[in-house]
Amino acid sequence: NPYAGLVSHLRASWLSGKTRPMEYRMAQLEALGRFLDEKKQEILEATDLDMGKPSFEAYFSEILLCKNELNVTLNNLCHWMKDEHVDKNLVMQLDSAFIRKDPYGVVLIIAPWNYPIHLFLVPLIGAIAAGNCVIIKPSEISKNTERLVAETLSCYLDSDCFAVVTGGVPETTRLLENKFDYIFFTGIPPVGRIVMTAAAKHLTPVTLELGGKNPCYVSDTCDVPSVARRVVWGRFFNAGQTCIAPDYLLCSLEMQEKLMPALREAITEFFGPNPQESPDFGRIVGDKQFQRVRKLLCSGRVAIGGQTDEAERYIAPTILADVQPSDPAMQEEIFGPILPIVVVANMDEAIDFINARPRPLAVYAFSCDSKVVNQVLERTSSGGFCGNDTLMHVTLTSLPFGGIGNSGLGKYHGKFTFDTFSHHRGCLHRNMGLEALNAPRYPPYTQQKLGLLTAAFEVKRKGTCTLL
Amino acid sequence: MERMQKVVGRARAAFNSGRTRSLEFRIQQLKAMERMVQEKEKEILAALHADLHKGGPNAYSHEILGLLAELATAMEKLPSWAAPRPVKKNLMTMRDEAYVNYEPLGVVLIIGAWNYPFVLVMQPLIGAIAAGNAAVVKPSEVSENTAKLVADLLPQYLDRELYPVITGGVSETTELLTQRFDHILYTGNTAVGKIVMAAAAKHLTPVTLELGGKSPCYIDKNCDLAIACRRIAWGKYMNCGQTCIAPDYILCDPSIQSQVVENIKATLQEFYGKDVKSSPDYERIVNKRHFKRVMGLLEGQKIAYGGESDEASCFLAPTILTDVSPDSKVMEEEIFGPVLPIVTVKSVEEAIEFINRREKPLALYVFSNNKKLIKRVISETSSGGVTGNDVIMHFFLATLPFGGVGNSGMGAYHGQHSFETFSHRRSCLIKDLKMESTNKMRYPPISQKKVDWTKFVLLKRFNRGRIGLAVLTLLGVVAAVMVKVSF
């Protein structure tokens, strides 16, 4: 196996204990910070070449949000690494009981192309913080960013413990044949299944950040201009190539009518009369993806946009009206700048519509009535939820980010990344003395000993009311 | 196939009806389970005796006592476990509601093992019910009396549609695994663990695998050998060695090897009397297949104590092997029987190296009067869990997560960890539609001013704790006003 040597080299480094001291981990994390600072321009250029990513978006998602995660980790690593002492029962009062955070060993991070720096770097922060050695496999589809990472990351991180592997499907398949101690994958569900099946052969635990169709319900009582702006922002960010983008809208016929001019106005406000000329609107990453997304335009009717330019892989910010559940745009995750509107009679119908489909990464609900927002939240299931806005729940590092069912398993961001890459080891350090207290547990077993054990271990149910 | 589909389908329909959402319902089911365990105690102990030759007080303390404690804890703490958890907000989300909502996963599958056949399906079930799921329970067919009892009892006390029991062997389990579940908790061996995870991968189902391995037990020269050996003998020979966290083998200096043997011998007399075969407190190996397997491990070994056996009753006396070679068969697989090999090592470094060369075990034990040495062994090795100066006991503290790592498993449960294992932590951010002006800084068209504002609100440059909420609020208001004015 072409990667066996690399994996065993990293494993040897890990076994040497190099990554254990907090100082080492902090130093590597600080180096990552310098990577983001010093290579900022190159990152903006590479992502622009890869998918026409507007520089503000690239700065926001690839630099700013990453620095946020880095700072949260650097500020708290000392605290996170500490043994977590737990409540003890009667028998163990004199013992030391704690949860130790152990690194797993050699972990693999597989990243996709849509946020090519962010989606390997944020997991990497947690993996390093937890004391692991890491192999990073950036996406070959965002090839400029892939080259940048492969060529420059090694100048910042310790090459004994951290390596970048490049390549496509055949290389990734061979890489997955090796035994890793944890695999973190971001991508589409079919490949998620392949990764988990490969992981099962070695009993490797995984986190899978997948995707799906994120529904966005807009109720009849809402501030239409604000809703329009927030939805347009979330949908067309990165030309729609965002795993948590609002994938389709559910609303009543009246609301569809009211929203249309507001959506048109928001698009013009953001991108001007000809979005193809706006520096703030991106492109589709590759020809294959462009062909796929373009086909989805034959759904419902094109109410806004619809123009395409194959040479630039440009698809205009598009709103499709009166889309049917059987239309092409409703069969797969769109991952492009197209927002279909599916008309439903009311909130109940919207909720049923959402629940009849695989659980998505995010559910969005817009309403001035907080009861409506709460109803949608309570009666649906998804990775995360945002009321009255789109995307924003993932910018808060204290909220766990992950999917459920088809949209994934596991979570990360902030401390959750550190926890994802740590084995939480239950430790009980007992006293050698006081052996007499242990006597009830030894054979020969008697009813009397059992009575003592019961008294010691029993958890009594507290009464539901206290009588004076 | 059809039967499985029907059973799982019914459980899913029952889950979708929403009746498990209310905490009252879940507590009511847990209370019913508690009643079942209390009212049917005799039947449960009888089944355990039939399956494993386990005596009454023994079976009660291993399989019922802990269960009742978990039930009481779950019923007590459920409201606090299930409450939404507010999270720290940043400047941008100051006016919003941000919290983690604990939600059920859906229909989960619990596959039990035969060695502690009752508690290993019931304890996970407590967590599954507490978290609001439906659960399909598949007890091990090897412990057939307990399996039959569980299949009989559960429908009498718990909701029949939500918590069905499926009995059967390998072919039934394989069929069951083709169905879609929202979480699978499997207790058993490594080989089947891989099969379960591969089946789960087809549906992207998260798994908790409680597997096994060879749990090492290092005895330092500097320790009270009498006490250490008594504790080790207790943990090793309980359930006839058929415990996933039993100390599998001993590592110690050659100079104390014979003392260890003598101390364990003395303890065994204390525990089981002169004729261990007639002690009501000593169990049997579960079946002929395992009996033959464990007997095979004795070939070519130096038996320092024990070794007597009787195939007809699957009886094997508590046995100690000395000067065992690391390459012998008994050191290759998890023993899961009353055979205790001693491998000599010259130093704690050698012991650590020995342990690290092998697969990560479910438990690790170290005995020493030197606290620093114990800490060192813990820090330089990896294992599911650890008990220092005793064995098994970390299992009995529900606040510690119980689970493996590497080949010994993934995920954990017990106490609140069970609740979390069977829950989905859903991130929720609830904003309002007002204050749109603060959003304007993120909308295109982009200007340098907007970039600077975004940097200000997002980057955690300052230590919020020192600044204080009042100042933050003031900053937020100022920011909002200025943004409204500028844009």
Coordinates of C-alpha atoms in Angstrom, one line a residue, chain B residues 225-419:
Chain B
L225 CA 0.4 -8.1 47.6
A226 CA -2.2 -9.7 49.8
I227 CA -4.8 -7.0 49.2
A228 CA -3.9 -6.7 45.5
C229 CA -4.2 -10.4 44.9
R230 CA -7.5 -10.6 46.7
R231 CA -9.0 -7.9 44.5
I232 CA -7.5 -9.4 41.4
A233 CA -8.8 -12.9 42.2
W234 CA -12.3 -11.4 42.8
G235 CA -12.3 -9.7 39.4
K236 CA -10.7 -12.5 37.5
Y237 CA -12.8 -15.4 38.7
M238 CA -16.2 -13.8 39.0
N239 CA -18.6 -15.3 36.5
C240 CA -15.9 -17.9 35.8
G241 CA -13.7 -15.3 34.1
Q242 CA -16.4 -14.4 31.6
T243 CA -16.3 -10.7 32.1
C244 CA -15.3 -8.2 29.4
I245 CA -13.3 -6.2 31.9
A246 CA -11.8 -9.1 33.9
P247 CA -8.0 -8.7 34.4
D248 CA -7.0 -11.0 31.5
Y249 CA -3.3 -11.4 32.4
I250 CA -0.8 -10.3 35.0
L251 CA 2.5 -8.5 34.3
C252 CA 4.9 -8.5 37.2
D253 CA 8.5 -8.8 38.2
P254 CA 9.8 -12.4 38.3
S255 CA 10.8 -11.9 41.9
I256 CA 7.2 -11.6 43.1
Q257 CA 5.6 -14.2 40.8
S258 CA 5.5 -17.0 43.3
Q259 CA 4.2 -14.7 46.0
V260 CA 1.4 -13.6 43.7
V261 CA 0.5 -17.3 43.1
E262 CA 0.5 -18.0 46.8
N263 CA -1.7 -15.0 47.6
I264 CA -4.2 -15.8 44.9
K265 CA -4.3 -19.5 46.1
A266 CA -5.0 -18.4 49.6
T267 CA -7.7 -16.0 48.5
L268 CA -9.4 -18.7 46.4
Q269 CA -9.6 -21.0 49.4
E270 CA -11.3 -18.1 51.3
F271 CA -13.7 -17.5 48.4
Y272 CA -14.7 -21.0 47.4
G273 CA -13.6 -23.3 50.1
K274 CA -11.6 -26.5 49.6
D275 CA -13.8 -28.0 47.0
V276 CA -14.5 -25.2 44.5
K277 CA -16.7 -27.4 42.4
S278 CA -19.3 -27.7 45.2
S279 CA -19.2 -24.0 46.0
P280 CA -22.6 -22.3 45.1
D281 CA -20.6 -19.1 44.3
Y282 CA -18.5 -20.5 41.5
E283 CA -20.0 -20.4 38.0
R284 CA -19.5 -22.6 34.9
I285 CA -18.3 -21.9 31.4
V286 CA -21.4 -21.0 29.4
N287 CA -21.2 -23.9 26.9
K288 CA -19.1 -26.7 25.5
R289 CA -17.7 -24.7 22.6
H290 CA -16.3 -22.1 24.9
F291 CA -15.2 -24.8 27.4
K292 CA -13.1 -26.5 24.7
R293 CA -11.7 -23.2 23.6
V294 CA -10.5 -22.2 27.0
M295 CA -9.1 -25.7 27.7
G296 CA -7.1 -25.4 24.5
L297 CA -5.4 -22.4 25.9
L298 CA -3.8 -24.5 28.7
E299 CA -1.8 -26.7 26.3
G300 CA 1.9 -26.5 26.9
Q301 CA 1.5 -24.1 29.8
K302 CA 3.0 -24.4 33.3
I303 CA -0.1 -24.8 35.6
A304 CA 0.9 -23.4 39.0
Y305 CA -2.6 -23.9 40.4
G306 CA -5.9 -25.3 39.3
G307 CA -6.5 -26.9 35.9
E308 CA -9.1 -29.5 37.1
S309 CA -12.0 -29.7 34.7
D310 CA -15.2 -31.6 34.0
E311 CA -16.5 -31.3 30.4
A312 CA -19.9 -32.6 31.3
S313 CA -20.7 -29.7 33.5
C314 CA -18.3 -27.2 31.7
F315 CA -16.5 -26.8 35.0
L316 CA -12.9 -25.5 35.0
A317 CA -11.3 -24.7 38.3
P318 CA -9.7 -21.3 38.9
T319 CA -6.3 -21.7 37.2
I320 CA -3.0 -19.8 37.3
L321 CA -0.3 -20.1 34.7
T322 CA 3.3 -19.0 35.4
D323 CA 6.2 -17.9 33.2
V324 CA 3.9 -17.6 30.2
S325 CA 5.5 -16.7 26.9
P326 CA 4.1 -13.6 25.2
D327 CA 3.8 -15.6 22.0
S328 CA 1.7 -18.4 23.3
K329 CA -1.9 -19.0 22.4
V330 CA -3.2 -18.0 25.8
M331 CA -1.6 -14.5 25.1
E332 CA -3.2 -14.1 21.7
E333 CA -6.9 -14.0 22.3
E334 CA -9.1 -12.7 25.1
I335 CA -9.3 -15.6 27.5
F336 CA -12.8 -15.1 28.8
G337 CA -12.4 -18.0 31.2
P338 CA -10.9 -18.8 34.7
V339 CA -7.3 -18.9 33.5
L340 CA -4.9 -16.3 34.7
P341 CA -1.5 -16.2 32.9
I342 CA 1.4 -14.4 34.6
V343 CA 4.0 -12.8 32.2
T344 CA 7.1 -11.6 33.9
V345 CA 8.6 -8.1 33.0
K346 CA 11.6 -6.5 34.6
S347 CA 10.4 -3.0 34.9
V348 CA 7.4 -0.7 34.5
E349 CA 8.9 0.5 31.3
E350 CA 8.9 -3.0 29.9
A351 CA 5.3 -3.4 31.1
I352 CA 4.2 -0.2 29.4
E353 CA 6.0 -1.2 26.2
F354 CA 4.4 -4.6 26.3
I355 CA 0.9 -3.1 26.7
N356 CA 1.4 -0.6 23.9
R357 CA 2.6 -3.2 21.4
R358 CA -0.8 -4.8 21.6
E359 CA -4.4 -3.7 20.7
K360 CA -5.9 -1.1 23.0
P361 CA -7.8 -3.1 25.8
L362 CA -11.2 -2.4 27.3
A363 CA -9.7 -2.0 30.8
L364 CA -6.3 -1.5 32.3
Y365 CA -5.3 -2.3 35.9
V366 CA -2.2 -1.2 37.8
F367 CA -1.4 -1.9 41.5
S368 CA 1.2 0.1 43.4
N369 CA 1.7 2.0 46.5
N370 CA 3.5 4.6 44.4
K371 CA 0.8 7.1 43.1
K372 CA 3.3 8.5 40.6
L373 CA 3.8 5.1 39.0
I374 CA 0.1 4.6 38.6
K375 CA -0.2 8.0 37.0
R376 CA 2.6 7.2 34.7
V377 CA 1.1 4.0 33.5
I378 CA -2.2 5.7 32.8
S379 CA -0.5 8.5 30.9
E380 CA 1.7 6.3 28.8
T381 CA -0.9 3.8 27.7
S382 CA -4.4 3.9 26.2
S383 CA -7.4 1.8 27.2
G384 CA -11.2 2.0 27.4
G385 CA -11.1 2.7 31.1
V386 CA -8.8 2.3 34.1
T387 CA -9.0 1.2 37.7
G388 CA -5.9 1.8 39.8
N389 CA -5.3 -0.5 42.9
D390 CA -8.4 -2.5 42.2
V391 CA -10.2 -4.2 39.3
I392 CA -13.6 -3.8 37.6
M393 CA -14.8 -1.0 39.9
H394 CA -14.7 1.8 37.4
F395 CA -17.7 0.0 35.8
F396 CA -19.7 0.7 39.0
L397 CA -19.4 4.5 38.9
A398 CA -22.1 5.7 36.6
T399 CA -20.6 9.2 36.2
L400 CA -17.6 7.6 34.4
P401 CA -18.2 6.8 30.7
F402 CA -18.0 3.1 30.1
G403 CA -16.6 2.0 26.7
G404 CA -13.6 0.9 24.7
V405 CA -11.1 2.4 22.3
G406 CA -9.5 1.0 19.1
N407 CA -10.2 -2.8 19.0
S408 CA -12.0 -2.7 22.3
G409 CA -14.8 -0.5 20.9
M410 CA -16.1 2.9 20.3
G411 CA -18.6 5.1 22.2
A412 CA -19.6 4.8 25.8
Y413 CA -22.6 4.6 28.1
H414 CA -23.8 4.3 31.8
G415 CA -25.7 7.0 33.7
Q416 CA -26.0 10.3 31.8
H417 CA -23.6 9.0 29.1
S418 CA -26.3 6.5 28.1
F419 CA -28.8 9.4 27.7

